[in-house]
XYZ file of C-alpha atoms in Angstrom:
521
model
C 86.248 89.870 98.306
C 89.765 90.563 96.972
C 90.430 94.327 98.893
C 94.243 94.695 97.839
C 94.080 97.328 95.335
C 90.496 98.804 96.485
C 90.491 102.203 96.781
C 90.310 103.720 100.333
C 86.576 105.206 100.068
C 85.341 101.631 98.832
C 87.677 99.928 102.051
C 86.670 102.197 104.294
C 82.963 102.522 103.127
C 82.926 98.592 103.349
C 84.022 98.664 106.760
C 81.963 101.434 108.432
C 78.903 98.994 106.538
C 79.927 95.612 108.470
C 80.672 94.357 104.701
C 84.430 93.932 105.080
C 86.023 93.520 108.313
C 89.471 95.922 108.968
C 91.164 92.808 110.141
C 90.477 90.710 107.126
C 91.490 94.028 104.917
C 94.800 94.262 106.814
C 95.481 90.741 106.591
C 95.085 90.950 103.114
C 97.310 93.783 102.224
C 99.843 92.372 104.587
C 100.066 89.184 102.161
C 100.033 91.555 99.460
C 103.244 93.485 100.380
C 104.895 90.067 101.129
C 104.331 88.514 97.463
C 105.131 92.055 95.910
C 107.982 93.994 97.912
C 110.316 91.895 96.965
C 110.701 93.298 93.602
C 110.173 96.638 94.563
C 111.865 97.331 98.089
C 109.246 99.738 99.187
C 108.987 98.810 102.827
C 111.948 99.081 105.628
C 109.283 97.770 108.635
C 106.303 95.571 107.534
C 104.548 95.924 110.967
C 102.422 92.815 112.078
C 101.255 94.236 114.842
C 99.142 95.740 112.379
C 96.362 92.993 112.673
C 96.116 93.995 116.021
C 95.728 97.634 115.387
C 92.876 96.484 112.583
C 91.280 94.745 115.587
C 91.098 97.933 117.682
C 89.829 99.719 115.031
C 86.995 97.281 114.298
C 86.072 97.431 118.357
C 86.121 101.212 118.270
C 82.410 102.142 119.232
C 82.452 105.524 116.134
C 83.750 102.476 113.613
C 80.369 104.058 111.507
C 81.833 107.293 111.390
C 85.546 106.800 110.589
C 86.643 108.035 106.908
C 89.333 106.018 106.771
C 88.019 103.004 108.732
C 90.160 100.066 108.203
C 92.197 101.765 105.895
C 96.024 100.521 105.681
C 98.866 103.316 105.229
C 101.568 103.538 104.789
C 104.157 106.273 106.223
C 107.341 107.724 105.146
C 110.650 106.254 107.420
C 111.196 110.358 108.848
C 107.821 110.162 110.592
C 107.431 109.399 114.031
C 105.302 106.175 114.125
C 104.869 105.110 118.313
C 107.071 101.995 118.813
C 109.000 102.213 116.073
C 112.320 103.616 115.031
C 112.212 106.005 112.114
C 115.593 105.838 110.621
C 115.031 108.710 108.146
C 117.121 106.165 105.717
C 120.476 106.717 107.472
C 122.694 104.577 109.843
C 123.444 107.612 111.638
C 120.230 108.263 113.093
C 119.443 107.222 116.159
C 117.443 103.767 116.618
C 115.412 104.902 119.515
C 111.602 103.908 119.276
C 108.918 106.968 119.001
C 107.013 107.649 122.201
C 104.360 109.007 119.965
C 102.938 109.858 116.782
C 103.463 112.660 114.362
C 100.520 114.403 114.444
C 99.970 113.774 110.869
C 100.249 109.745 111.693
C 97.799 110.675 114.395
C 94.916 112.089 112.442
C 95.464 109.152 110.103
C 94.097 106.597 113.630
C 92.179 108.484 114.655
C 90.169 108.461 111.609
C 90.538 104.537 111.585
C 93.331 104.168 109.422
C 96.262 101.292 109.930
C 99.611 101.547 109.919
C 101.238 98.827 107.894
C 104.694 100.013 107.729
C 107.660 102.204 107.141
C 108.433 103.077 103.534
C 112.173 103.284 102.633
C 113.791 106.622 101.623
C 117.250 108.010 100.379
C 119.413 108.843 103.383
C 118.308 111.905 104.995
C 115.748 112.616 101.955
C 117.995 113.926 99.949
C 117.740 113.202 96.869
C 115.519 112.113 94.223
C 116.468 108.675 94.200
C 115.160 106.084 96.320
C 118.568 103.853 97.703
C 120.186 103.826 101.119
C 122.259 101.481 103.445
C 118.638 99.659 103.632
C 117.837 99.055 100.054
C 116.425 100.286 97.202
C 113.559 101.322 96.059
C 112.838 100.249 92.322
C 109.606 101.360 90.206
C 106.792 99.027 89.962
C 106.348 100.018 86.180
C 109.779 99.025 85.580
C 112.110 97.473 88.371
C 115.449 98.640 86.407
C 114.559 102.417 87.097
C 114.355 104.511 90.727
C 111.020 105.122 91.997
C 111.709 108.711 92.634
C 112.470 110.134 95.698
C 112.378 110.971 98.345
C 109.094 109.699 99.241
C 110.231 106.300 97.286
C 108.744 103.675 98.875
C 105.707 105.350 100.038
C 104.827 106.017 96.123
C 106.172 103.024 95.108
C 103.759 100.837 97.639
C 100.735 102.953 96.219
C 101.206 101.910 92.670
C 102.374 98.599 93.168
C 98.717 97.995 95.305
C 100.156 97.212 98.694
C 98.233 100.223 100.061
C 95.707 102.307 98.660
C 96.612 105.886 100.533
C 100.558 106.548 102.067
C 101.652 109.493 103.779
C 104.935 111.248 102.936
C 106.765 114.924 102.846
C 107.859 117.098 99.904
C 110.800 119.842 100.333
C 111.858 120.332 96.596
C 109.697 117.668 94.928
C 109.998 115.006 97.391
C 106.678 113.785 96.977
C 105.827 114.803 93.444
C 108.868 113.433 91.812
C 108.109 110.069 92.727
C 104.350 110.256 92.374
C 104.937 111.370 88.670
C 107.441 108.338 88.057
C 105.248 105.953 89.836
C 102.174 106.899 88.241
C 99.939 107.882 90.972
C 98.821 111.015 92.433
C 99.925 113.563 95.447
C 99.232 116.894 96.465
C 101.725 119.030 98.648
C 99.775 121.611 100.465
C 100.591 124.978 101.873
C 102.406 125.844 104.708
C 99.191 125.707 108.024
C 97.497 123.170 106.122
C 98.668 119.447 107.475
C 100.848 119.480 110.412
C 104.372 119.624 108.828
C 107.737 116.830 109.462
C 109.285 117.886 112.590
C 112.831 119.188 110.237
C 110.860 120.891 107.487
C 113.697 122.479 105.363
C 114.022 126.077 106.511
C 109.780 125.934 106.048
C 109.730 124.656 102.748
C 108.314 121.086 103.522
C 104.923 119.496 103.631
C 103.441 116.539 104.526
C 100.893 115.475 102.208
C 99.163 112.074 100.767
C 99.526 109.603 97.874
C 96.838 107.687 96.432
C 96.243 106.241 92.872
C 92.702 108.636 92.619
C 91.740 112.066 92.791
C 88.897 110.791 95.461
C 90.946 108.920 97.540
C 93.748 111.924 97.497
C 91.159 114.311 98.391
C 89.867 112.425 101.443
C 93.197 111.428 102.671
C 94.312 115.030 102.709
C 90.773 116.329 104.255
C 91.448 114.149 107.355
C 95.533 115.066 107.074
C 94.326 118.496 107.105
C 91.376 118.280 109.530
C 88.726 119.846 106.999
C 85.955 117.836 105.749
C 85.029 119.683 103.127
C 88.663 118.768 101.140
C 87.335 115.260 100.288
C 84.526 116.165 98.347
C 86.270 119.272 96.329
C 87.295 117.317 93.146
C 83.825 116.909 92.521
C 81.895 120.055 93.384
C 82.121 123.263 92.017
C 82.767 125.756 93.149
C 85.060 124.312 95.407
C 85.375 125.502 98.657
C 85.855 124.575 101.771
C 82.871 124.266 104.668
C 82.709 127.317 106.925
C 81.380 126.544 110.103
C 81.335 123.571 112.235
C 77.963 124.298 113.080
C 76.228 122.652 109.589
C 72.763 121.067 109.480
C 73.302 117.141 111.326
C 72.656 115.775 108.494
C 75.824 117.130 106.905
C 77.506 115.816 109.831
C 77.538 112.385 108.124
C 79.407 113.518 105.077
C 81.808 110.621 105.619
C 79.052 108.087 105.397
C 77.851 109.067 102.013
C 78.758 106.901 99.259
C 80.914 107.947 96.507
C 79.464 108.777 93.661
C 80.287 109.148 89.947
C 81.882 112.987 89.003
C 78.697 115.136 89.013
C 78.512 117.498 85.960
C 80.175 121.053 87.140
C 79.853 124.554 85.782
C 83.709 124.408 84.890
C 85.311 128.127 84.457
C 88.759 128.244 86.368
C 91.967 130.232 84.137
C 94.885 127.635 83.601
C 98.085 128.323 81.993
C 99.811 125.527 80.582
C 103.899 125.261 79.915
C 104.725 122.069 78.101
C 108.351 123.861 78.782
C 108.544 125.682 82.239
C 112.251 125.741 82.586
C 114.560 128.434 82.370
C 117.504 128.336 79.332
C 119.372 125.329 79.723
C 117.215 123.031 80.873
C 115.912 120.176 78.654
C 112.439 118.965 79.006
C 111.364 115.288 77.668
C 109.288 115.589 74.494
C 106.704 113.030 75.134
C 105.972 114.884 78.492
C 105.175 118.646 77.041
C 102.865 116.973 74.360
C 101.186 115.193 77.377
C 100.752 119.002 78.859
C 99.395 120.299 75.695
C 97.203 117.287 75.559
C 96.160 118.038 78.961
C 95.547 121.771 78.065
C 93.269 120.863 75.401
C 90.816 118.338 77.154
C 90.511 121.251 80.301
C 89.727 123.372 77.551
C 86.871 121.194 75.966
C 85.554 120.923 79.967
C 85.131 125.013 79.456
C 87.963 126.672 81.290
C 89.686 129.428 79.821
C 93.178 128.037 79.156
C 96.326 129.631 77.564
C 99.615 129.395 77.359
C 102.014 130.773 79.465
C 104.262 133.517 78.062
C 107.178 132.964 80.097
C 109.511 130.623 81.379
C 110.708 130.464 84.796
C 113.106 132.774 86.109
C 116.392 131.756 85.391
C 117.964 132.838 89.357
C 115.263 130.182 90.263
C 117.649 127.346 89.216
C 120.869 128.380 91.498
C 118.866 129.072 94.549
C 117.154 125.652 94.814
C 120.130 124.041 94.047
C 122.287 126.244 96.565
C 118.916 125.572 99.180
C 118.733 122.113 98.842
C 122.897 121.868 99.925
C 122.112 124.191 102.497
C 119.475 121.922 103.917
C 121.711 118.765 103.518
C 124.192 120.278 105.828
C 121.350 121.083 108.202
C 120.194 117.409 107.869
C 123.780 116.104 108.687
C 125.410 117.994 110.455
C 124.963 116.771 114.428
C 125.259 112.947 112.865
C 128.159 110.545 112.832
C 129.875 111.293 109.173
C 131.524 108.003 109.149
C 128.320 106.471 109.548
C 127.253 108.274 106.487
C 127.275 107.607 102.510
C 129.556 109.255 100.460
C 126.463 111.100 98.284
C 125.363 112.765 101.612
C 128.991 113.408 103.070
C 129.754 115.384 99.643
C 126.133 117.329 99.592
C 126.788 118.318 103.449
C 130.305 119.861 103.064
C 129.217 121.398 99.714
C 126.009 123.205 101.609
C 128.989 124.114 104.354
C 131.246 125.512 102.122
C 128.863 127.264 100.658
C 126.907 128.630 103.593
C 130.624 130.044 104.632
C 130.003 133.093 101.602
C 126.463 133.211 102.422
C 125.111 131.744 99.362
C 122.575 129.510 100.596
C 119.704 130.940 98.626
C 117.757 132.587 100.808
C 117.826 135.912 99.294
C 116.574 134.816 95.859
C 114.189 132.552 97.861
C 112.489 135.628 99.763
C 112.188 137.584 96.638
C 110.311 134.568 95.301
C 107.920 134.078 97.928
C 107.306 137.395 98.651
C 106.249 138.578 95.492
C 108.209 137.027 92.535
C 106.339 133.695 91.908
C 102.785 135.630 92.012
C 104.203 138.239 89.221
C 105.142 135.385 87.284
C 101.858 133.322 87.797
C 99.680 136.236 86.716
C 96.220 136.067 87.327
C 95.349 132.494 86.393
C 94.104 130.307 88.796
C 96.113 127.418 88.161
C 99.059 126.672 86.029
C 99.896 122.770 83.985
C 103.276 121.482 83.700
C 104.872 118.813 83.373
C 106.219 117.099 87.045
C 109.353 115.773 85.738
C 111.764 117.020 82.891
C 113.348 113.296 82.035
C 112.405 109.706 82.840
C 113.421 108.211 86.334
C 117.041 107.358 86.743
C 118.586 103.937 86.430
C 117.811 102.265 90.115
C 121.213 101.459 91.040
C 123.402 102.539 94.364
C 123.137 106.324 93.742
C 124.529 106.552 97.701
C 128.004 105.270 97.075
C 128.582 108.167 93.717
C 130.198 111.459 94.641
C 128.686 114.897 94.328
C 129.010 115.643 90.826
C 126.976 112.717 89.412
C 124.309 112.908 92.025
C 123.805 117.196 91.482
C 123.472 116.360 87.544
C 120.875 113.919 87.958
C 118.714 115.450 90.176
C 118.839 118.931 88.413
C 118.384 117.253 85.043
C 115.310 114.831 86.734
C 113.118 117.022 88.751
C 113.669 120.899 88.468
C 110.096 121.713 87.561
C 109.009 121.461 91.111
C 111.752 123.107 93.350
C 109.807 126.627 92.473
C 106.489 125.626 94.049
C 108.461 124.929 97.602
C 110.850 128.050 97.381
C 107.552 129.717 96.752
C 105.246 127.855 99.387
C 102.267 127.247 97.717
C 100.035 123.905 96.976
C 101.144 121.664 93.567
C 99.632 118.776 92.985
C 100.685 115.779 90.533
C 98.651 113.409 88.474
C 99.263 110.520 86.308
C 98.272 111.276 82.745
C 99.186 108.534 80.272
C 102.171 106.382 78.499
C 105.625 107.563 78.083
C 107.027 105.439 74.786
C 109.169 104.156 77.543
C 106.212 102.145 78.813
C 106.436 104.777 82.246
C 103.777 106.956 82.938
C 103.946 110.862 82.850
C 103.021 112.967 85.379
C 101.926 116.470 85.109
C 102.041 119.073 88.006
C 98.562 121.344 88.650
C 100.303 124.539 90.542
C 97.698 127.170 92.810
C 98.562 130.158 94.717
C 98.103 129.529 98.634
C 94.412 128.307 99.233
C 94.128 127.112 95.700
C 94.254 122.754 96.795
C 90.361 122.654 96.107
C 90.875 124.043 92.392
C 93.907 121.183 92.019
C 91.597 118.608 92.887
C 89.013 119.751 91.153
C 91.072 119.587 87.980
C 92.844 116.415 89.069
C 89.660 114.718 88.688
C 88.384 116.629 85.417
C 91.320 115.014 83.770
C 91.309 111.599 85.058
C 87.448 110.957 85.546
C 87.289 109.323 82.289
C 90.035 106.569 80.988
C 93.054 108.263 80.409
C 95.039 106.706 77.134
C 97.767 104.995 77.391
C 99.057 107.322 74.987
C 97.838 111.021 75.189
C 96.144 112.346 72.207
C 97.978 114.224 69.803
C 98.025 117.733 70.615
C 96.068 120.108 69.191
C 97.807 124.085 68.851
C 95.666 127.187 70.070
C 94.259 128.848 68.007
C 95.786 132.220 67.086
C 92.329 133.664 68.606
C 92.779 132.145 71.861
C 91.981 134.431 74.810
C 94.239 135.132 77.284
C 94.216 135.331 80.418
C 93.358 139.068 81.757
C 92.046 141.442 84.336
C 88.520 141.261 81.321
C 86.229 138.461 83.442
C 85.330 135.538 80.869
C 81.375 135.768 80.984
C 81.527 131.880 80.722
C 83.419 131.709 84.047
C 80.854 131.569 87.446
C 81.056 134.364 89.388
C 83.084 133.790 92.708
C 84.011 136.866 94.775
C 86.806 134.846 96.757
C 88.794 135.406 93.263
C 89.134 139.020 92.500
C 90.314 140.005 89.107
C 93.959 141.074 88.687
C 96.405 142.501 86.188
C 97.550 139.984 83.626
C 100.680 137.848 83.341
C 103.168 140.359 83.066
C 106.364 140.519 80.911
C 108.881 140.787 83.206
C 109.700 137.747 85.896
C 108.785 139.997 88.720
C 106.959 142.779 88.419
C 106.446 145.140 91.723
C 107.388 144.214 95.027
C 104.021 143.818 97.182
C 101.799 143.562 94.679
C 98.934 140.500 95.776
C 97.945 137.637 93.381
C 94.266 137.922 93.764
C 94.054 138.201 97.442
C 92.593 134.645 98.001
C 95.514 133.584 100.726
């Protein structure tokens, strides 16, 4: 049996059943991310001590009731793994080996999973590109262009098959950027949902999974998050999370069951779709908004109410990330060795210091946003459809060694579309979702309010069940009768108290401080 490029529920499922063995499955993807990294750089440590780890695993007396038995993962190189250095993609840090696990590594053993290495980033996790001092991380769907960043290598091994499920972080799109240029899927939670990195960017990063399905994303952030009932929401509806610990025994072997095909669902959440999200001044690739309309239209045909959004993003939004993000570069570097540093991250550090001496390091737009401008601006659907990425990856070349300029006009043109969702705190997911022209694929964001990851993965899988083209289908307009979204229940949408009714998408970006976005947080 040929596991490399398995999914984790069929690995895992074969393991707990004595079909597979986790040795023979970690031997295999071992040999797989030998023939394959070469291209693609993904890994800084390949660990071999893996195969003994695998061996543990299989010895471990509740191998039967592991969800991610035998599963290899890999992690992002700014997570503590125990006995190895995690170099956070810099020659300044330190090379001192972990004592211990992050607990977000640890809930991935102790659910059975294997750690088969440490996926390369941009120094410090920066940027959106995936090169350092230790290589570079190219995309498996074409090795000229970046895999994204800064959770490069972990996306990259996903799609390229060395692993089925990798853990890494997002602070401004760290983990959906690549994702989306990769082609494979990711989900940053809300803050209090998976343990967070140890430096989480003045609270605005996440740990959170990539996989190359909606299932295996779903279980690898139930055990990340320590909830069960996460890996079977992108198939039940509605979805919700268990609420006692006290269920029936039988549903104490949830983990056992086998996976099954997407069971029909009484569909009825409120999406808003914005093939063009960005404020004035931002471009947005053609091929990707049709993909979002495209998207729009099969959600509708699943029966949710769907509309367009009315509005694009606030227009303050775009100076604040970018005036956060150098903020939290200078955090990053500044008790580190600057000679020891690249000249991208030198220039990003002393323009976050020069700015943070006039107090513009974004923090007041950033409150404003989080405390009541992004759920104005959201309305009262339930989820809102974007694209992940406004352009197609950059060129993979040695980003590290180019001054500030070139490096702020690439990321801001690249990924803006997901900065918001961090400066705002709350759960976006992103999804592959056909063909670019280009031969990439294009990824599309799924946005919630806090509490809302059930609802992404539930649509996750609603548009990826079936085959996606390789080219989405042509688009088709809403009609000028569309409904939209409203405080007016839709009487085709279940009932769910959890989700009151609230007043519609309003007209101006804000609205009234203190007003609450459906109270489900």
């Amino acid at each position: 049996m040929v596991w490399a490029g398995r999914s984790a529920i069929e690995i895992a499922a074969a393991v707990r059943q004595g079909e597979a063995s986790a040795i023979a499955v970690v031997e295999e993807h071992l040999r797989a991310i030998a023939e394959r990294d070469v291209e693609v750089g993904a890994f800084r440590i390949v660990r071999e001590q893996a195969v003994d780890e695998a061996r543990a695993v299989q010895k471990r007396a509740d191998l039967d009731a592991l969800p991610l038995a035998g599963v290899p993962v890999a992690v992002k190189d700014n997570l503590a793994v125990e006995g190895e250095c995690s170099r956070n993609g810099s020659r300044a840090t330190s090379a001192a080996l972990a004592q211990g696990d992050h607990p977000a590594v640890a809930r991935l053993r102790a659910a059975g999973a294997v750690v088969v290495g440490l996926t390369n980033v941009p120094e410090l996790c920066l940027v959106g590109m995936g090169d350092s001092a230790f290589g570079t991380v190219r995309n498996p769907h074409d090795p000229a262009r970046t895999a994204g960043g800064s959770s490069s290598g972990s996306a990259a091994a996903v799609a390229a098959g060395m692993v089925p499920v990798s853990l890494g972080n997002d602070g401004l799109g760290s983990l959906r950027i690549p994702a989306a240029g990769c082609g494979v899927f990711t989900l940053k939670p809300g803050p209090g949902v998976v343990p967070p990195p140890t430096r989480d960017w003045r609270g605005m990063s996440e740990n959170g999974p990539l996989a190359r399905s909606a299932a295996d994303l779903a279980l690898a952030l139930s055990v990340l998050a320590g909830e069960p009932g996460l890996a079977t929401a992108w198939r039940e509806w509605p979805p919700a999370l268990p609420e006692d610990d006290d269920e029936d025994s039988e549903d104490d072997d949830w983990l056992l069951r086998p996976p099954r095909a997407l069971a029909p669902v009484r569909p009825g959440l409120r999406v808003a779709y914005a093939p063009q999200p960005l404020p004035p001044g931002f471009g947005m690739d053609a091929e990707f908004a049709q993909a979002t309309v495209a998207a729009a239209e099969r959600l509708r045909e699943a029966g949710h109410t769907v509309v367009e959004h009315p509005e694009r993003l606030p227009a303050e939004l775009g100076p604040s990330a970018v005036a956060t993000w150098l903020a939290c570069a200078a955090d990053e570097a500044a008790h580190l060795d600057r000679g020891l540093m690249e000249r991208r991250t030198r220039a990003l550090a002393r323009a976050g210091r020069v700015l943070g001496r006039f107090g513009l390091d974004g923090r007041r737009v950033r409150e404003r946003w989080r405390d009541y401008g992004a759920d104005q601006w959201f309305g009262n659907a339930d989820v809102l459809l974007t694209p992940t990425l406004a352009t197609l990856p950059p060129p993979a070349d040695r980003w590290g060694s180019r001054g500030l300029l070139r490096n702020v006009l690439v990321n801001v043109r690249s990924g803006p579309a997901t900065a918001p969702w961090n400066l705002a705190g709350w759960p976006a997911l992103s999804l592959p979702y056909g063909s670019h022209s280009s031969g990439l694929p294009i990824g599309l964001q799924l946005v919630a309010p806090p509490g809302g990851e059930p609802y992404l993965l539930l649509l996750a899988a609603h548009l990826t069940t079936h085959s996606v083209p390789s080219t989405p289908p042509a688009p088709t307009p809403p009609a000028p009768s569309a409904p939209s979204i409203s405080a007016t229940p839709n009487p085709s949408i279940p009932s769910n108290p959890s989700i009151p009714s609230s007043p519609s998408i309003p007209s101006s970006p804000y609205g009234k401080p203190g007003q609450a976005h459906r109270g489900h947080r």
